[in-house]
Amino acid sequence: MTSIRSIKGTQDILPDQSHRWQALEAAIRNTMGRYGYEEIRTPAFERTELFARGVGEETDIVSKEMYSWTDQGGEDLTLKPELTAPVARAYIQHNMGGQSPTNKLYYIDALFRRERPQKGRYRQFHQFGVEAFGSEHPEIDAEVIALAMAVFNGVGLSGLSLKLNSIGSPQCRGDYRDALRDFLTPHLNNLSETSQNRFEKNPLRMLDTKAPHEIEILKDAPNISDCWTQDDKDHFDEVCSLLDAMGISYDLAPNLVRGLDYYTRTTFEITSTALGAQDAICGGGRYDGLVETLGGKSTPGIGFAAGMERILLAMGDDTSTGHEPHIYIVGLGDTVRPTVLQLAESLRQNGLAVAFDVLRRSMKAQMREANKAGAKYAIIMGDQELESGQAEVKDLSTGDQQKVALDDLSSHMNSLSF
Ligand code: ATP
Ligand code: MG
């Protein structure tokens, strides 16, 4: 019979990798705690309408990447392709804004997008991110960006670059949309079908093009900063000077507009030179219009989402599993078995990591296993040792060996350094 395989674009995270995920997750939670962000968890699926309204019909995500279906009760549902809309939905539904003027939230979660799988691009993948509701002021923009950088620096990512822009207020975007259309009208016939569609529906997204001849044309296009209002400019200038004050360097990126419709003002992206073509590890920005779009009271917000698979790729491999046992108990013969398990249990309850053989292998094979597992000490116990009331404790790094009375074993092992 043929065996059943996983779905293309999904990945099993096996024990040789799961310890790396745990380390990344622990670093994220630790940093979030220091910045005062609290975790929010939302369901794996939502009403399709949430994403249609909250993310926007013309975005890649909604127009072609969602896993959607109609369930047996006739409801249109979608596996979450992003977290900002679900978090905003929960924020509104639970009146979080009514309970506290600001809410600083974070998540670590799995997402689903039907994309063409390749290195760093999967159909089920993971993001961590934050959403901070309630303040329109530049200090929260600067804090959110600093937080993202703190996580990446904390896990040792190198070659990071932060790109920063402002797409202004809705009025500015409207003006810019017109300016961009005016500029591109004479070039329309030279544009790809995708860009022509975007020209109609959402001209700002044309700036996302990867086609070299379009990039060339766009070089002379107007910049969104030409359309900033004075308030937009002041806001952006202050974000920049707060980042300067914190010693966070950034590059201005006039073409960085992001694909999602609800963004306003600050927008940013963080890339890593440790990655290949898929070099974006984090995207974020301000979305002052989102909560109202989803039926809540007008509330400013800012957040980012970072791709965890890409962060782990950029972090490179380390060889430690993080789960090496402290002690490996080598048990020989049938009579020692209860003693081995009882000793393992008592050491484990005292906080030590203990392994023992469950295949009834030879002494030699068990010692090989102890070394392979990376144990620091082996306790060797056979019928003879049991009879004489003693066991051998071997330091596997130095090879030193000593006899210890069975009654003293627990306290002896607990007194060693690991
Ligand atoms: P891209 O331009 O690479 O498609 P995006 O604009 O769709 O990115 P966002 O929706 O902003 O990305 O998601 C934030 C981060 O999530 C990205 O910077 C990336 O690290 C990660 N990410 C996005 N899509 C995928 C995917 N299919 N597989 C793995 N990681 C992803
Ligand atoms: Mg994408």
Coordinates of C-alpha atoms and ligand atoms in Angstrom, one line a residue:
M1 CA 0.0 0.0 0.0
T2 CA 1.3 3.5 -0.7
S3 CA 1.9 5.6 2.3
I4 CA 0.1 8.9 2.8
R5 CA 2.2 12.0 2.5
S6 CA 1.8 15.5 3.8
I7 CA 0.3 18.3 1.7
K8 CA 2.7 20.3 -0.6
G9 CA 3.9 23.5 1.2
T10 CA 3.3 22.1 4.7
Q11 CA 6.1 20.9 6.9
D12 CA 6.6 18.5 9.8
I13 CA 8.8 20.0 12.5
L14 CA 10.7 17.0 13.8
P15 CA 12.7 16.9 17.0
D16 CA 15.9 17.9 15.3
Q17 CA 14.3 21.2 14.5
S18 CA 11.6 21.6 17.2
H19 CA 14.2 22.7 19.8
R20 CA 15.1 25.6 17.5
W21 CA 11.5 26.6 17.4
Q22 CA 11.2 26.4 21.1
A23 CA 14.3 28.6 21.5
L24 CA 12.9 31.2 19.1
E25 CA 9.5 31.2 20.8
A26 CA 11.1 31.6 24.2
A27 CA 13.2 34.6 23.0
I28 CA 10.0 36.1 21.5
R29 CA 8.0 35.7 24.7
N30 CA 10.9 37.0 26.8
T31 CA 11.2 40.2 24.7
M32 CA 7.4 40.7 24.6
G33 CA 7.4 40.5 28.4
R34 CA 10.1 43.2 28.7
Y35 CA 8.2 45.5 26.4
G36 CA 4.8 44.9 28.2
Y37 CA 3.0 43.1 25.3
E38 CA 0.5 40.4 26.3
E39 CA -0.4 37.3 24.2
I40 CA -3.6 37.0 22.4
R41 CA -4.8 33.7 20.7
T42 CA -7.5 33.6 18.1
P43 CA -9.2 30.7 16.3
A44 CA -7.7 28.9 13.3
F45 CA -10.6 29.9 11.1
E46 CA -12.9 32.9 10.8
R47 CA -15.7 34.2 8.6
T48 CA -14.4 34.8 5.0
E49 CA -15.9 38.2 5.2
L50 CA -13.5 39.3 8.0
F51 CA -10.6 39.0 5.6
A52 CA -12.5 40.4 2.6
R53 CA -13.3 43.5 4.6
G54 CA -10.2 43.7 6.8
V55 CA -7.5 42.8 4.3
G56 CA -9.0 44.0 1.1
E57 CA -10.4 42.2 -2.0
E58 CA -7.7 43.2 -4.3
T59 CA -4.8 42.0 -2.2
D60 CA -2.9 38.9 -3.2
I61 CA -3.9 37.3 0.0
V62 CA -7.7 37.7 -0.5
S63 CA -7.8 37.5 -4.3
K64 CA -5.8 34.3 -4.7
E65 CA -4.2 32.9 -1.6
M66 CA -7.0 32.0 0.9
Y67 CA -8.1 28.5 1.9
S68 CA -11.8 29.1 1.9
W69 CA -14.8 26.8 2.0
T70 CA -18.5 26.7 2.7
D71 CA -19.2 24.4 5.7
Q72 CA -22.2 22.0 6.2
G73 CA -24.2 24.9 7.7
G74 CA -23.7 27.1 4.7
E75 CA -21.2 29.5 6.3
D76 CA -18.3 30.8 4.3
L77 CA -15.1 30.2 6.3
T78 CA -11.4 30.8 5.8
L79 CA -8.3 29.5 7.5
K80 CA -6.5 32.6 8.7
P81 CA -4.0 33.9 6.2
E82 CA -2.9 36.7 8.5
L83 CA -3.5 37.8 12.1
T84 CA -4.1 41.6 12.1
A85 CA -7.8 41.3 11.0
P86 CA -8.6 38.5 13.6
V87 CA -6.8 40.4 16.4
A88 CA -8.7 43.5 15.5
R89 CA -12.0 41.5 15.4
A90 CA -11.3 40.1 18.9
Y91 CA -10.3 43.6 20.1
I92 CA -13.7 45.0 18.9
Q93 CA -15.8 41.9 20.0
H94 CA -14.4 42.0 23.6
N95 CA -14.5 45.8 23.9
M96 CA -10.9 45.8 24.8
G97 CA -10.6 49.4 24.0
G98 CA -13.4 50.2 26.5
Q99 CA -11.5 48.5 29.2
S100 CA -8.1 50.1 28.6
P101 CA -7.1 53.1 26.5
T102 CA -4.2 51.2 25.0
N103 CA -3.8 47.5 24.3
K104 CA -0.4 46.0 23.4
L105 CA -0.9 42.5 22.1
Y106 CA 1.3 39.8 20.5
Y107 CA 0.8 36.4 18.9
I108 CA 2.7 33.4 17.8
D109 CA 0.6 31.4 15.3
A110 CA 0.3 29.3 12.2
L111 CA -1.1 30.8 9.0
F112 CA -2.4 29.4 5.7
R113 CA -1.9 30.8 2.2
R114 CA -2.1 29.0 -1.1
E115 CA 1.2 30.2 -2.6
R116 CA 3.7 28.4 -4.8
P117 CA 5.9 26.6 -2.3
Q118 CA 9.6 27.3 -2.4
K119 CA 12.4 27.9 0.1
G120 CA 11.1 30.4 2.7
R121 CA 7.6 30.3 1.2
Y122 CA 5.1 27.7 2.4
R123 CA 1.3 27.1 2.5
Q124 CA 1.2 26.6 6.2
F125 CA 3.8 28.9 8.0
H126 CA 4.2 30.7 11.2
Q127 CA 4.4 34.3 12.2
F128 CA 4.8 36.2 15.4
G129 CA 3.7 39.7 15.5
V130 CA 2.3 42.5 17.6
E131 CA -0.8 44.8 17.3
A132 CA -0.8 47.9 19.5
F133 CA -4.2 49.7 19.6
G134 CA -5.1 53.1 21.0
S135 CA -2.3 55.5 20.3
E136 CA -1.8 57.5 17.1
H137 CA 1.5 59.0 18.4
P138 CA 4.9 58.4 16.9
E139 CA 6.3 56.9 20.2
I140 CA 4.3 53.7 19.7
D141 CA 5.5 53.4 16.1
A142 CA 9.1 53.7 17.4
E143 CA 8.5 51.2 20.2
V144 CA 6.9 48.6 17.9
I145 CA 9.9 48.9 15.5
A146 CA 12.4 48.8 18.4
L147 CA 10.6 45.6 19.6
A148 CA 10.9 43.9 16.3
M149 CA 14.6 44.7 16.1
A150 CA 15.1 43.6 19.7
V151 CA 13.7 40.1 18.9
F152 CA 15.9 39.7 15.8
N153 CA 19.0 41.0 17.5
G154 CA 18.2 38.9 20.6
V155 CA 18.3 35.7 18.5
G156 CA 21.6 36.8 16.8
L157 CA 20.3 37.7 13.3
S158 CA 22.8 39.6 11.3
G159 CA 22.7 41.6 8.1
L160 CA 19.4 43.2 9.1
S161 CA 18.1 46.2 7.3
L162 CA 15.1 48.3 8.3
K163 CA 13.2 50.1 5.5
L164 CA 10.9 52.9 6.5
N165 CA 8.3 55.0 4.8
S166 CA 5.0 56.7 5.4
I167 CA 2.0 56.3 3.1
G168 CA 0.3 59.2 4.8
S169 CA -3.3 59.7 5.7
P170 CA -6.2 58.5 3.5
Q171 CA -6.4 61.9 1.9
C172 CA -2.7 61.7 0.9
R173 CA -3.2 58.2 -0.5
G174 CA -6.1 59.5 -2.6
D175 CA -4.0 62.3 -4.0
Y176 CA -1.1 60.0 -4.6
R177 CA -3.3 57.5 -6.4
D178 CA -4.3 60.2 -8.8
A179 CA -0.7 61.4 -9.3
L180 CA 0.5 57.9 -10.0
R181 CA -2.3 57.3 -12.5
D182 CA -1.5 60.5 -14.3
F183 CA 2.2 59.6 -14.4
L184 CA 1.6 56.1 -15.7
T185 CA -1.2 56.7 -18.2
P186 CA 1.3 57.3 -21.1
H187 CA 3.1 54.0 -20.2
L188 CA 0.0 51.9 -19.9
N189 CA 0.7 49.9 -23.1
N190 CA 4.1 48.9 -21.8
L191 CA 2.8 47.5 -18.5
S192 CA 2.1 43.9 -17.6
E193 CA -1.4 42.6 -17.3
T194 CA -1.0 42.5 -13.5
S195 CA 0.1 46.1 -13.4
Q196 CA -2.7 47.2 -15.7
N197 CA -5.2 45.6 -13.3
R198 CA -3.5 47.3 -10.4
F199 CA -3.7 50.5 -12.3
E200 CA -7.5 50.2 -12.3
K201 CA -8.0 48.8 -8.8
N202 CA -5.2 49.9 -6.6
P203 CA -2.3 51.8 -8.3
L204 CA -0.2 51.9 -5.2
R205 CA 0.4 48.2 -5.4
M206 CA 2.1 48.7 -8.8
L207 CA 5.1 49.9 -6.8
D208 CA 5.4 46.2 -5.7
T209 CA 6.3 45.1 -9.2
K210 CA 9.3 42.9 -9.7
A211 CA 9.5 43.4 -13.5
P212 CA 12.7 45.2 -14.4
H213 CA 11.3 47.4 -17.2
E214 CA 8.5 48.5 -14.9
I215 CA 10.9 49.3 -12.1
E216 CA 12.8 51.4 -14.6
I217 CA 9.6 53.3 -15.6
L218 CA 8.7 53.8 -11.9
K219 CA 12.1 55.4 -11.2
D220 CA 10.7 58.8 -12.3
A221 CA 7.3 58.4 -10.7
P222 CA 6.2 60.8 -8.1
N223 CA 6.9 59.8 -4.5
I224 CA 4.1 59.5 -1.9
S225 CA 6.0 62.0 0.2
D226 CA 5.0 64.6 -2.4
C227 CA 1.4 64.1 -1.2
W228 CA 2.0 64.1 2.6
T229 CA 0.0 66.6 4.6
Q230 CA 1.9 68.7 7.1
D231 CA 0.6 66.3 9.9
D232 CA 1.8 63.3 7.9
K233 CA 5.2 64.9 7.6
D234 CA 5.4 65.9 11.2
H235 CA 4.4 62.4 12.3
F236 CA 7.0 60.7 10.1
D237 CA 9.8 63.1 11.1
E238 CA 9.1 62.3 14.8
V239 CA 9.1 58.6 14.2
C240 CA 12.5 59.0 12.5
S241 CA 13.9 61.2 15.3
L242 CA 12.7 58.8 18.0
L243 CA 14.5 55.9 16.2
D244 CA 17.6 58.1 16.0
A245 CA 17.4 58.7 19.7
M246 CA 17.3 54.9 20.3
G247 CA 20.2 54.3 18.0
I248 CA 18.1 52.3 15.5
S249 CA 19.3 52.8 12.0
Y250 CA 17.0 52.7 9.0
D251 CA 16.8 53.4 5.3
L252 CA 14.1 55.6 3.8
A253 CA 12.2 53.6 1.2
P254 CA 9.9 55.9 -0.8
N255 CA 8.4 53.0 -2.7
L256 CA 7.5 50.9 0.3
V257 CA 3.7 50.9 0.3
R258 CA 2.8 47.4 1.4
G259 CA 0.0 45.4 -0.2
L260 CA -2.8 45.8 2.4
D261 CA -5.5 48.4 2.2
Y262 CA -5.9 49.4 5.8
Y263 CA -2.4 50.8 6.3
T264 CA -1.9 54.5 7.0
R265 CA 1.3 56.5 7.7
T266 CA 4.2 54.5 9.0
T267 CA 5.1 51.5 7.0
F268 CA 8.2 49.4 7.4
E269 CA 9.9 46.2 6.3
I270 CA 12.9 44.3 7.8
T271 CA 15.1 42.2 5.5
S272 CA 18.1 40.0 6.2
T273 CA 21.1 39.4 3.9
A274 CA 21.3 35.9 5.3
L275 CA 18.3 34.9 3.1
G276 CA 18.1 34.5 -0.6
A277 CA 15.2 35.7 -2.8
Q278 CA 12.7 35.6 0.0
D279 CA 14.6 38.1 2.1
A280 CA 11.7 39.8 3.9
I281 CA 11.4 38.7 7.5
C282 CA 9.1 41.3 8.8
G283 CA 6.5 43.7 7.5
G284 CA 4.5 46.2 9.5
G285 CA 2.9 49.5 9.8
R286 CA 0.1 51.7 11.1
Y287 CA -3.5 50.9 10.3
D288 CA -5.6 53.7 11.8
G289 CA -8.6 52.9 9.6
L290 CA -8.9 49.1 10.3
V291 CA -10.9 49.0 13.5
E292 CA -13.6 51.3 12.0
T293 CA -13.6 49.3 8.8
L294 CA -14.4 46.2 10.9
G295 CA -17.3 47.9 12.6
G296 CA -15.6 49.1 15.8
K297 CA -15.0 52.6 17.1
S298 CA -12.4 54.5 15.2
T299 CA -9.1 53.4 16.9
P300 CA -5.5 53.9 15.8
G301 CA -3.3 50.9 15.6
I302 CA 0.1 49.7 14.5
G303 CA 1.7 46.3 14.3
F304 CA 4.0 44.0 12.4
A305 CA 4.2 40.4 11.4
A306 CA 7.4 38.4 11.1
G307 CA 7.9 35.1 9.3
M308 CA 9.3 32.5 11.7
E309 CA 10.5 30.0 9.1
R310 CA 12.6 32.7 7.5
I311 CA 14.0 33.8 10.8
L312 CA 15.1 30.2 11.5
L313 CA 16.6 30.0 8.1
A314 CA 18.5 33.2 8.7
M315 CA 19.6 32.1 12.2
G316 CA 21.5 29.1 10.6
D317 CA 21.9 25.8 12.2
D318 CA 23.3 24.9 15.6
T319 CA 24.2 21.4 16.6
S320 CA 23.0 21.3 20.1
T321 CA 19.6 19.7 20.5
G322 CA 18.9 21.5 23.7
H323 CA 17.6 18.2 25.1
E324 CA 20.7 16.3 26.1
P325 CA 20.1 14.2 29.1
H326 CA 22.2 15.0 32.2
I327 CA 22.4 11.4 33.1
Y328 CA 22.2 8.1 31.3
I329 CA 21.5 5.1 33.4
V330 CA 23.1 1.9 32.0
G331 CA 21.2 -1.0 33.5
L332 CA 22.4 -4.6 33.0
G333 CA 20.3 -7.7 33.7
D334 CA 16.7 -8.3 34.6
T335 CA 16.9 -7.7 38.4
V336 CA 18.1 -4.1 38.2
R337 CA 15.1 -2.9 36.1
P338 CA 12.9 -1.7 39.0
T339 CA 15.9 0.1 40.6
V340 CA 16.8 1.8 37.3
L341 CA 13.3 3.1 36.8
Q342 CA 12.9 4.1 40.4
L343 CA 16.2 6.0 40.4
A344 CA 15.4 7.7 37.0
E345 CA 12.0 8.8 38.4
S346 CA 13.5 10.2 41.6
L347 CA 16.3 12.1 39.7
R348 CA 13.7 13.5 37.2
Q349 CA 11.5 14.7 40.0
N350 CA 14.6 16.5 41.3
G351 CA 14.8 18.4 38.1
L352 CA 17.5 16.4 36.2
A353 CA 17.1 15.1 32.7
V354 CA 17.6 11.3 32.7
A355 CA 17.5 8.7 30.0
F356 CA 17.8 4.9 30.2
D357 CA 17.8 2.0 27.7
V358 CA 14.5 0.5 26.8
L359 CA 15.8 -2.0 24.2
R360 CA 17.6 -4.3 26.7
R361 CA 20.9 -3.7 24.9
S362 CA 24.4 -4.7 25.8
M363 CA 26.7 -2.6 28.1
K364 CA 28.7 -1.5 25.1
A365 CA 25.6 -0.5 23.1
Q366 CA 24.2 1.4 26.1
M367 CA 27.5 3.3 26.7
R368 CA 27.6 4.2 23.0
E369 CA 24.0 5.5 23.3
A370 CA 24.9 7.5 26.4
N371 CA 27.7 9.3 24.6
K372 CA 25.6 9.8 21.5
A373 CA 22.8 11.4 23.5
G374 CA 25.3 13.8 24.9
A375 CA 24.8 12.8 28.6
K376 CA 27.2 14.3 31.1
Y377 CA 27.3 11.3 33.4
A378 CA 26.5 7.6 33.1
I379 CA 25.3 5.5 36.1
I380 CA 26.2 1.9 35.6
M381 CA 24.2 -0.7 37.4
G382 CA 24.3 -4.5 37.1
D383 CA 23.2 -7.4 39.2
Q384 CA 26.6 -7.4 41.0
E385 CA 26.4 -3.7 41.8
L386 CA 22.9 -4.1 43.1
E387 CA 24.1 -6.9 45.4
S388 CA 27.0 -4.9 46.8
G389 CA 24.7 -1.9 47.2
Q390 CA 26.7 0.3 44.9
A391 CA 26.7 1.7 41.4
E392 CA 29.5 3.2 39.2
V393 CA 29.1 6.9 38.3
K394 CA 31.1 7.8 35.2
D395 CA 31.9 11.3 34.1
L396 CA 31.6 11.0 30.3
S397 CA 33.7 14.0 29.5
T398 CA 36.7 13.1 31.7
G399 CA 36.2 9.3 31.9
D400 CA 36.6 9.5 35.7
Q401 CA 34.7 6.8 37.4
Q402 CA 33.7 6.3 41.1
K403 CA 31.6 3.9 43.2
V404 CA 28.7 5.4 45.0
A405 CA 26.4 3.7 47.5
L406 CA 22.9 3.2 46.1
D407 CA 21.3 4.9 49.1
D408 CA 23.5 8.0 48.4
L409 CA 23.1 8.0 44.6
S410 CA 20.2 10.5 44.4
S411 CA 21.9 13.1 46.7
H412 CA 25.3 12.5 45.1
M413 CA 23.9 13.1 41.6
N414 CA 22.0 16.2 42.7
S415 CA 25.2 17.7 44.1
L416 CA 27.1 17.5 40.8
S417 CA 27.2 20.4 38.4
F418 CA 25.5 19.9 35.0
Ligands
ATP1 P1 6.0 38.4 0.5 O1 6.2 39.6 -0.3 O2 7.3 37.7 0.8 O3 4.9 37.5 -0.1 P2 4.0 39.4 2.3 O4 3.9 40.8 2.0 O5 3.0 38.4 1.8 O6 5.5 38.8 1.9 P3 3.3 39.6 5.0 O7 1.9 39.3 4.8 O8 3.7 41.0 5.4 O9 4.2 39.2 3.8 O10 3.9 38.7 6.1 C1 5.0 39.0 7.0 C2 6.1 38.0 6.9 O11 5.6 36.7 6.9 C3 6.9 38.1 5.6 O12 7.9 39.1 5.7 C4 7.6 36.8 5.6 O13 8.7 36.7 6.5 C5 6.5 35.9 6.2 N1 5.8 35.2 5.1 C6 4.8 35.7 4.3 N2 4.3 34.7 3.5 C7 5.0 33.6 3.8 C8 4.9 32.2 3.3 N3 4.1 31.8 2.3 N4 5.8 31.3 3.9 C9 6.6 31.7 4.8 N5 6.7 32.9 5.3 C10 5.9 33.9 4.8
MG2 MG 2.9 37.3 0.0

